[in-house]
Amino acid sequence: MAAVVDEDQCVACESCIESCPAEAICMKADKANVIKEKCVDCGTCVDICPSAAIRLE
Ligand code: SF4
Ligand code: SF4
């Protein structure tokens, strides 16, 4: 599993980047981008995203 961002939903607030304990998210073309190899499936970003743009799959 890994966190996946729905780019249409992402409002580029960067909250997920700040909250990720694994530093697995960066901005790419003004959208959050998860580096799957670094994601530890903790779900923190899913919980913190204000626009429900991230899910674990
Ligand atoms: S699930 Fe956890 S480790 Fe993975 S991107 Fe989200 S906050 Fe980071
Ligand atoms: S928290 Fe959600 S809206 Fe904010 S940058 Fe991350 S994915 Fe985008």
CSV table of N, CA and C and ligand atoms in Angstrom, one decimal:
chain,number,residue,atom,x,y,z
A,1,MET,N,0.8,-1.2,0.0
A,1,MET,CA,0.0,0.0,0.0
A,1,MET,C,0.9,1.2,0.0
A,2,ALA,N,0.2,2.3,-0.4
A,2,ALA,CA,0.9,3.6,-0.3
A,2,ALA,C,-0.2,4.7,-0.4
A,3,ALA,N,0.1,5.9,0.0
A,3,ALA,CA,-0.8,7.0,-0.1
A,3,ALA,C,-0.8,7.5,-1.6
A,4,VAL,N,-2.0,7.8,-2.0
A,4,VAL,CA,-2.2,8.2,-3.4
A,4,VAL,C,-3.0,9.6,-3.4
A,5,VAL,N,-2.5,10.5,-4.2
A,5,VAL,CA,-3.1,11.8,-4.2
A,5,VAL,C,-4.0,12.0,-5.4
A,6,ASP,N,-5.2,12.4,-5.2
A,6,ASP,CA,-6.1,12.8,-6.3
A,6,ASP,C,-5.8,14.2,-6.7
A,7,GLU,N,-5.1,14.4,-7.8
A,7,GLU,CA,-4.6,15.7,-8.1
A,7,GLU,C,-5.7,16.7,-8.4
A,8,ASP,N,-6.9,16.3,-8.8
A,8,ASP,CA,-8.0,17.2,-9.0
A,8,ASP,C,-8.5,17.7,-7.7
A,9,GLN,N,-8.3,17.0,-6.6
A,9,GLN,CA,-8.8,17.4,-5.3
A,9,GLN,C,-7.8,18.3,-4.5
A,10,CYS,N,-6.5,18.1,-4.8
A,10,CYS,CA,-5.4,18.7,-4.1
A,10,CYS,C,-5.5,20.2,-4.3
A,11,VAL,N,-5.5,21.0,-3.1
A,11,VAL,CA,-5.5,22.4,-3.2
A,11,VAL,C,-4.1,23.0,-2.8
A,12,ALA,N,-3.1,22.1,-2.8
A,12,ALA,CA,-1.7,22.5,-2.6
A,12,ALA,C,-1.4,23.3,-1.3
A,13,CYS,N,-2.1,22.8,-0.2
A,13,CYS,CA,-1.9,23.5,1.1
A,13,CYS,C,-0.6,23.1,1.7
A,14,GLU,N,-0.1,22.0,1.3
A,14,GLU,CA,1.2,21.4,1.9
A,14,GLU,C,1.1,20.9,3.3
A,15,SER,N,-0.1,20.7,3.8
A,15,SER,CA,-0.3,20.2,5.2
A,15,SER,C,0.2,18.7,5.2
A,16,CYS,N,0.0,18.0,4.2
A,16,CYS,CA,0.4,16.6,4.2
A,16,CYS,C,2.0,16.5,4.2
A,17,ILE,N,2.6,17.4,3.5
A,17,ILE,CA,4.1,17.4,3.5
A,17,ILE,C,4.6,17.7,4.9
A,18,GLU,N,4.0,18.6,5.6
A,18,GLU,CA,4.5,19.0,6.9
A,18,GLU,C,4.2,17.8,7.9
A,19,SER,N,3.2,17.1,7.7
A,19,SER,CA,2.8,16.1,8.7
A,19,SER,C,3.4,14.7,8.4
A,20,CYS,N,3.9,14.5,7.3
A,20,CYS,CA,4.4,13.1,6.9
A,20,CYS,C,5.6,12.8,7.7
A,21,PRO,N,5.6,11.7,8.6
A,21,PRO,CA,6.7,11.4,9.4
A,21,PRO,C,7.9,10.8,8.6
A,22,ALA,N,7.6,10.3,7.4
A,22,ALA,CA,8.6,9.7,6.6
A,22,ALA,C,9.2,10.6,5.5
A,23,GLU,N,8.7,11.8,5.5
A,23,GLU,CA,9.1,12.8,4.4
A,23,GLU,C,8.9,12.2,3.0
A,24,ALA,N,7.8,11.6,2.9
A,24,ALA,CA,7.4,10.9,1.6
A,24,ALA,C,6.6,11.7,0.6
A,25,ILE,N,6.3,12.9,1.0
A,25,ILE,CA,5.5,13.8,0.1
A,25,ILE,C,6.3,15.0,-0.3
A,26,CYS,N,6.2,15.4,-1.6
A,26,CYS,CA,6.8,16.6,-2.1
A,26,CYS,C,5.8,17.3,-3.0
A,27,MET,N,6.1,18.5,-3.4
A,27,MET,CA,5.2,19.2,-4.4
A,27,MET,C,5.8,18.9,-5.8
A,28,LYS,N,4.9,18.6,-6.7
A,28,LYS,CA,5.3,18.4,-8.1
A,28,LYS,C,4.2,19.0,-8.9
A,29,ALA,N,4.6,20.0,-9.7
A,29,ALA,CA,3.7,20.7,-10.6
A,29,ALA,C,2.5,21.3,-9.8
A,30,ASP,N,2.8,21.8,-8.6
A,30,ASP,CA,1.8,22.4,-7.7
A,30,ASP,C,0.8,21.5,-7.2
A,31,LYS,N,1.1,20.2,-7.1
A,31,LYS,CA,0.3,19.2,-6.5
A,31,LYS,C,1.1,18.3,-5.6
A,32,ALA,N,0.5,17.8,-4.5
A,32,ALA,CA,1.3,16.9,-3.6
A,32,ALA,C,1.6,15.6,-4.4
A,33,ASN,N,2.8,15.1,-4.2
A,33,ASN,CA,3.2,13.9,-4.8
A,33,ASN,C,3.8,12.9,-3.8
A,34,VAL,N,3.3,11.7,-3.7
A,34,VAL,CA,3.8,10.8,-2.8
A,34,VAL,C,4.9,9.9,-3.4
A,35,ILE,N,6.1,9.8,-2.7
A,35,ILE,CA,7.2,9.0,-3.1
A,35,ILE,C,6.8,7.6,-2.5
A,36,LYS,N,6.3,6.7,-3.3
A,36,LYS,CA,5.8,5.5,-2.8
A,36,LYS,C,6.8,4.6,-2.0
A,37,GLU,N,8.0,4.7,-2.5
A,37,GLU,CA,9.1,3.9,-1.8
A,37,GLU,C,9.3,4.3,-0.4
A,38,LYS,N,9.0,5.6,-0.1
A,38,LYS,CA,9.2,6.1,1.3
A,38,LYS,C,8.0,6.0,2.2
A,39,CYS,N,6.8,5.9,1.6
A,39,CYS,CA,5.6,5.9,2.4
A,39,CYS,C,5.5,4.7,3.3
A,40,VAL,N,5.2,4.9,4.5
A,40,VAL,CA,5.0,3.8,5.5
A,40,VAL,C,3.6,3.5,5.9
A,41,ASP,N,2.7,4.0,5.1
A,41,ASP,CA,1.2,3.7,5.2
A,41,ASP,C,0.7,4.1,6.6
A,42,CYS,N,1.1,5.2,7.2
A,42,CYS,CA,0.7,5.6,8.5
A,42,CYS,C,-0.7,6.2,8.5
A,43,GLY,N,-1.1,6.8,7.4
A,43,GLY,CA,-2.4,7.4,7.3
A,43,GLY,C,-2.5,8.8,7.8
A,44,THR,N,-1.4,9.4,8.3
A,44,THR,CA,-1.5,10.7,8.8
A,44,THR,C,-1.9,11.8,7.7
A,45,CYS,N,-1.4,11.6,6.6
A,45,CYS,CA,-1.7,12.6,5.5
A,45,CYS,C,-3.2,12.5,5.1
A,46,VAL,N,-3.7,11.2,5.1
A,46,VAL,CA,-5.1,11.0,4.8
A,46,VAL,C,-6.0,11.8,5.8
A,47,ASP,N,-5.6,11.7,7.1
A,47,ASP,CA,-6.4,12.3,8.1
A,47,ASP,C,-6.3,13.8,8.1
A,48,ILE,N,-5.2,14.4,7.7
A,48,ILE,CA,-5.0,15.8,7.8
A,48,ILE,C,-5.4,16.6,6.6
A,49,CYS,N,-5.5,15.9,5.4
A,49,CYS,CA,-5.8,16.7,4.2
A,49,CYS,C,-7.2,17.3,4.3
A,50,PRO,N,-7.3,18.6,4.1
A,50,PRO,CA,-8.5,19.3,4.2
A,50,PRO,C,-9.5,19.1,3.1
A,51,SER,N,-9.0,18.6,2.0
A,51,SER,CA,-9.9,18.4,0.9
A,51,SER,C,-10.1,16.9,0.5
A,52,ALA,N,-9.7,16.0,1.4
A,52,ALA,CA,-9.9,14.6,1.2
A,52,ALA,C,-9.3,14.1,-0.1
A,53,ALA,N,-8.1,14.6,-0.4
A,53,ALA,CA,-7.5,14.3,-1.7
A,53,ALA,C,-6.5,13.1,-1.6
A,54,ILE,N,-6.3,12.5,-0.4
A,54,ILE,CA,-5.4,11.4,-0.3
A,54,ILE,C,-6.1,10.2,0.3
A,55,ARG,N,-5.8,9.1,-0.3
A,55,ARG,CA,-6.3,7.8,0.2
A,55,ARG,C,-5.1,6.8,0.2
A,56,LEU,N,-5.3,5.7,1.0
A,56,LEU,CA,-4.4,4.6,1.0
A,56,LEU,C,-4.9,3.5,0.0
A,57,GLU,N,-4.0,3.1,-0.8
A,57,GLU,CA,-4.5,2.0,-1.7
A,57,GLU,C,-3.3,1.1,-2.0
B,1,SF4,S1,0.6,7.5,4.7
B,1,SF4,FE1,2.1,8.4,6.2
B,1,SF4,S2,4.1,7.9,5.4
B,1,SF4,FE2,2.6,7.7,3.7
B,1,SF4,S3,2.7,9.7,2.7
B,1,SF4,FE3,1.0,9.7,4.2
B,1,SF4,S4,1.9,10.6,6.1
B,1,SF4,FE4,3.6,10.0,4.7
B,2,SF4,S1,-3.0,18.1,2.4
B,2,SF4,FE1,-4.3,17.5,0.7
B,2,SF4,S2,-4.8,19.4,-0.3
B,2,SF4,FE2,-3.0,19.8,1.0
B,2,SF4,S3,-1.2,19.5,-0.3
B,2,SF4,FE3,-1.7,17.6,0.7
B,2,SF4,S4,-3.0,16.5,-0.8
B,2,SF4,FE4,-3.0,18.6,-1.4
